mmCIF file of C-alpha atoms in Angstrom:
data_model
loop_
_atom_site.group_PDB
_atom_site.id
_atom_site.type_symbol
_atom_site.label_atom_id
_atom_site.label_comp_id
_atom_site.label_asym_id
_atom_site.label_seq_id
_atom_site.Cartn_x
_atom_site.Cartn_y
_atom_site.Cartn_z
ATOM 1 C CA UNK A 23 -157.841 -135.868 -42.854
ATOM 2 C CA UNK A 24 -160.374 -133.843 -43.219
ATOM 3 C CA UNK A 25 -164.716 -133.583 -41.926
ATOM 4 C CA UNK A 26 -167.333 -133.513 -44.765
ATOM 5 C CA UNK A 27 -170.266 -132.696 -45.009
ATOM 6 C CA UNK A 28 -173.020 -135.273 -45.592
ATOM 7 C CA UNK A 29 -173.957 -135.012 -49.186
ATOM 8 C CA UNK A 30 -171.993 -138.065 -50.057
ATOM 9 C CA UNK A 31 -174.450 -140.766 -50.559
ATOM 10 C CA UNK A 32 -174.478 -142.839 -47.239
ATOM 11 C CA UNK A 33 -177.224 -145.888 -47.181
ATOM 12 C CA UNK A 34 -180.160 -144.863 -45.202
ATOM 13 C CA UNK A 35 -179.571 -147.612 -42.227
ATOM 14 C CA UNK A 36 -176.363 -145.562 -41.701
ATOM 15 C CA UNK A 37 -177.001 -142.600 -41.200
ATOM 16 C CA UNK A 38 -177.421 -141.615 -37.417
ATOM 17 C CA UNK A 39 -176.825 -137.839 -36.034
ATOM 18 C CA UNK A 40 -173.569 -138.724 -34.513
ATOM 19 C CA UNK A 41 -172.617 -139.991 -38.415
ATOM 20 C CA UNK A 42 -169.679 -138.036 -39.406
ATOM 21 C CA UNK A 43 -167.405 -138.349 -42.852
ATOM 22 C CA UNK A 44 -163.873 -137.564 -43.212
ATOM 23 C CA UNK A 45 -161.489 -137.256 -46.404
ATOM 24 C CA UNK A 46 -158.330 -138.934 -46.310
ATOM 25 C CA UNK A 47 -156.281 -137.927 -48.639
ATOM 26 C CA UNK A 48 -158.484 -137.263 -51.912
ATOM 27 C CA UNK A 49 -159.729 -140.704 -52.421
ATOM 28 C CA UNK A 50 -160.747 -142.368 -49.224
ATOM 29 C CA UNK A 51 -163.863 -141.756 -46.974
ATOM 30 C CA UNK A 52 -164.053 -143.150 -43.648
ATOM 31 C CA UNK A 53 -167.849 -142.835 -41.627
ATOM 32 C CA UNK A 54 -167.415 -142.372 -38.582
ATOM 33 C CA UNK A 55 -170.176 -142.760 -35.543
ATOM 34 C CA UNK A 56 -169.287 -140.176 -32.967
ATOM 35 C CA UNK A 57 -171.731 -140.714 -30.645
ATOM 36 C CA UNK A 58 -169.637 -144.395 -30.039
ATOM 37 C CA UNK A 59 -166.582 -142.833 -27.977
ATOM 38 C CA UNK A 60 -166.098 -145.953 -25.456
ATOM 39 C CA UNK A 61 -163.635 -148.394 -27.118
ATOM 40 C CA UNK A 62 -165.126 -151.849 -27.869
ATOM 41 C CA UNK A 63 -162.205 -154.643 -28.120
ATOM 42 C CA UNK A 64 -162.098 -155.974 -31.219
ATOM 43 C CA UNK A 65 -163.564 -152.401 -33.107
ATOM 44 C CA UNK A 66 -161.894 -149.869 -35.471
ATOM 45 C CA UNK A 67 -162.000 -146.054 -34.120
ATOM 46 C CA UNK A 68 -160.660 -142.830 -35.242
ATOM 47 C CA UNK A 69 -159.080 -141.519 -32.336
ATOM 48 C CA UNK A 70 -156.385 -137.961 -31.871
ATOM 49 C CA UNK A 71 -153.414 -138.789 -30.632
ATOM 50 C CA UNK A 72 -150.678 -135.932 -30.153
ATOM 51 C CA UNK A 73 -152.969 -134.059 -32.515
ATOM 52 C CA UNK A 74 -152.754 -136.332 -35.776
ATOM 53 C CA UNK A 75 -155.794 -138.383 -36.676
ATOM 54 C CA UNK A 76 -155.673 -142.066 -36.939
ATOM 55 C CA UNK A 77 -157.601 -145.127 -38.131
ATOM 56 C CA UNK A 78 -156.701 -147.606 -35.349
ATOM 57 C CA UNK A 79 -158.310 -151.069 -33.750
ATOM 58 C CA UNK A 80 -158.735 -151.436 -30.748
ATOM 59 C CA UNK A 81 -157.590 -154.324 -28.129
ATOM 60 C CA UNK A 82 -158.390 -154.865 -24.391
ATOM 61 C CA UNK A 83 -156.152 -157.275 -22.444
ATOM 62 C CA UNK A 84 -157.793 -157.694 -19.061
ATOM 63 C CA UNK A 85 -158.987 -154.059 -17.435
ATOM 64 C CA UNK A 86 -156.369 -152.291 -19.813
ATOM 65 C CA UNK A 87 -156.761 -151.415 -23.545
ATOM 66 C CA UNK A 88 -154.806 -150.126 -26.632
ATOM 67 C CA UNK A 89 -155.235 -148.589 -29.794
ATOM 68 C CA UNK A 90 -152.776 -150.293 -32.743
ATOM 69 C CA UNK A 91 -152.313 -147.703 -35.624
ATOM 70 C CA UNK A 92 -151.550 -148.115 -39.097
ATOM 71 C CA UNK A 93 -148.063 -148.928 -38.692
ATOM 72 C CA UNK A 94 -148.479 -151.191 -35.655
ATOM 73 C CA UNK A 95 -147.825 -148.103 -33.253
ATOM 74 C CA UNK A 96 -149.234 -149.044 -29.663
ATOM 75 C CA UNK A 97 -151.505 -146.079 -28.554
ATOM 76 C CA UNK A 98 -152.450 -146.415 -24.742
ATOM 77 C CA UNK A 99 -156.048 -145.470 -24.054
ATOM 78 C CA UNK A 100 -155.375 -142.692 -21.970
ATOM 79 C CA UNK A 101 -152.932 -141.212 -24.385
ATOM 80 C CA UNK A 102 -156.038 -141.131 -27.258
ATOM 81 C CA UNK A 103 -158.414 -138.744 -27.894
ATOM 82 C CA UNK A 104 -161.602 -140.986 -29.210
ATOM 83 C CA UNK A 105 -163.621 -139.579 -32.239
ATOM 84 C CA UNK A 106 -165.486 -142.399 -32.884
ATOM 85 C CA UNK A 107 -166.253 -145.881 -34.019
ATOM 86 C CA UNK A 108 -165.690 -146.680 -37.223
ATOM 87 C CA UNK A 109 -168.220 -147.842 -39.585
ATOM 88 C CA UNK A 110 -166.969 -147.986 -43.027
ATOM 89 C CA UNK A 111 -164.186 -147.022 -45.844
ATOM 90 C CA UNK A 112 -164.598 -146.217 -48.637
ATOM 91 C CA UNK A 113 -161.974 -145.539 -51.535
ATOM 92 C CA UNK A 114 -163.577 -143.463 -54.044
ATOM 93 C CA UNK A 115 -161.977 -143.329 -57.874
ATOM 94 C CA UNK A 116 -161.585 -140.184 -59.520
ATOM 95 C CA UNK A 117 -160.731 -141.324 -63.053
ATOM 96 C CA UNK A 118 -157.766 -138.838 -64.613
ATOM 97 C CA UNK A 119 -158.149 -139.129 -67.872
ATOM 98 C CA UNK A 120 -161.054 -140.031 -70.427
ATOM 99 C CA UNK A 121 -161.341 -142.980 -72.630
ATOM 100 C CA UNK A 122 -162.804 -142.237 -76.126
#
C-alpha cells in the first residue's frame, strides 16, 4: 500500500486536510481521514501493525477495544499504530485491452 497524492478526483464534501489516499495494489483506493486517530467502535481504520498496513474495523467490548483485519486477525489496540479513519474504497478499472 502505497500514499497518493490528491489529484484523484475526491467529491468536494470530502476533502479535509487530514484527507489522505493510498493505492492498494493497482486497482483499489482507500481515503483515509488522518486527523481521526481515536478508534470509534463500530468504524473502519487503517492502522500499522508490526509494520504492514491494514484495513481493519474496529470493536470495543466494555473499556477495551480491538482491531479485526482482513482475515479475522484480532489486533489489540495497543499493539496498532492508527493512521486513520476510513472513509471510502474505491476499486478503480484499468481496462487491458481495447474493444473495436
Amino acid at each position: 500500500m502505497k500514499e497518493l497524492d490528491q489529484t484523484v478526483d475526491v467529491p468536494k464534501k470530502e476533502f479535509t486536510q487530514g484527507l489522505r489516499i493510498f493505492l492498494e495494489g493497482d486497482r483499489t483506493l482507500h481515503f483515509v481521514e488522518t486527523q481521526e486517530r481515536k478508534p470509534t467502535a463500530d468504524h473502519r481504520y487503517l492502522i500499522l501493525h508490526h509494520n504492514q498496513p491494514l484495513i481493519c474495523d474496529y470493536k470495543a467490548f466494555g473499556d477495551q477495544g480491538v482491531f479485526i483485519g482482513p482475515t479475522q486477525q484480532l489486533v489489540p489496540l495497543k499493539e496498532a499504530k492508527v493512521l486513520g479513519q476510513l472513509l471510502e474504497t474505491r476499486i478503480t478499472f484499468t481496462p487491458t485491452t481495447q474493444v473495436n
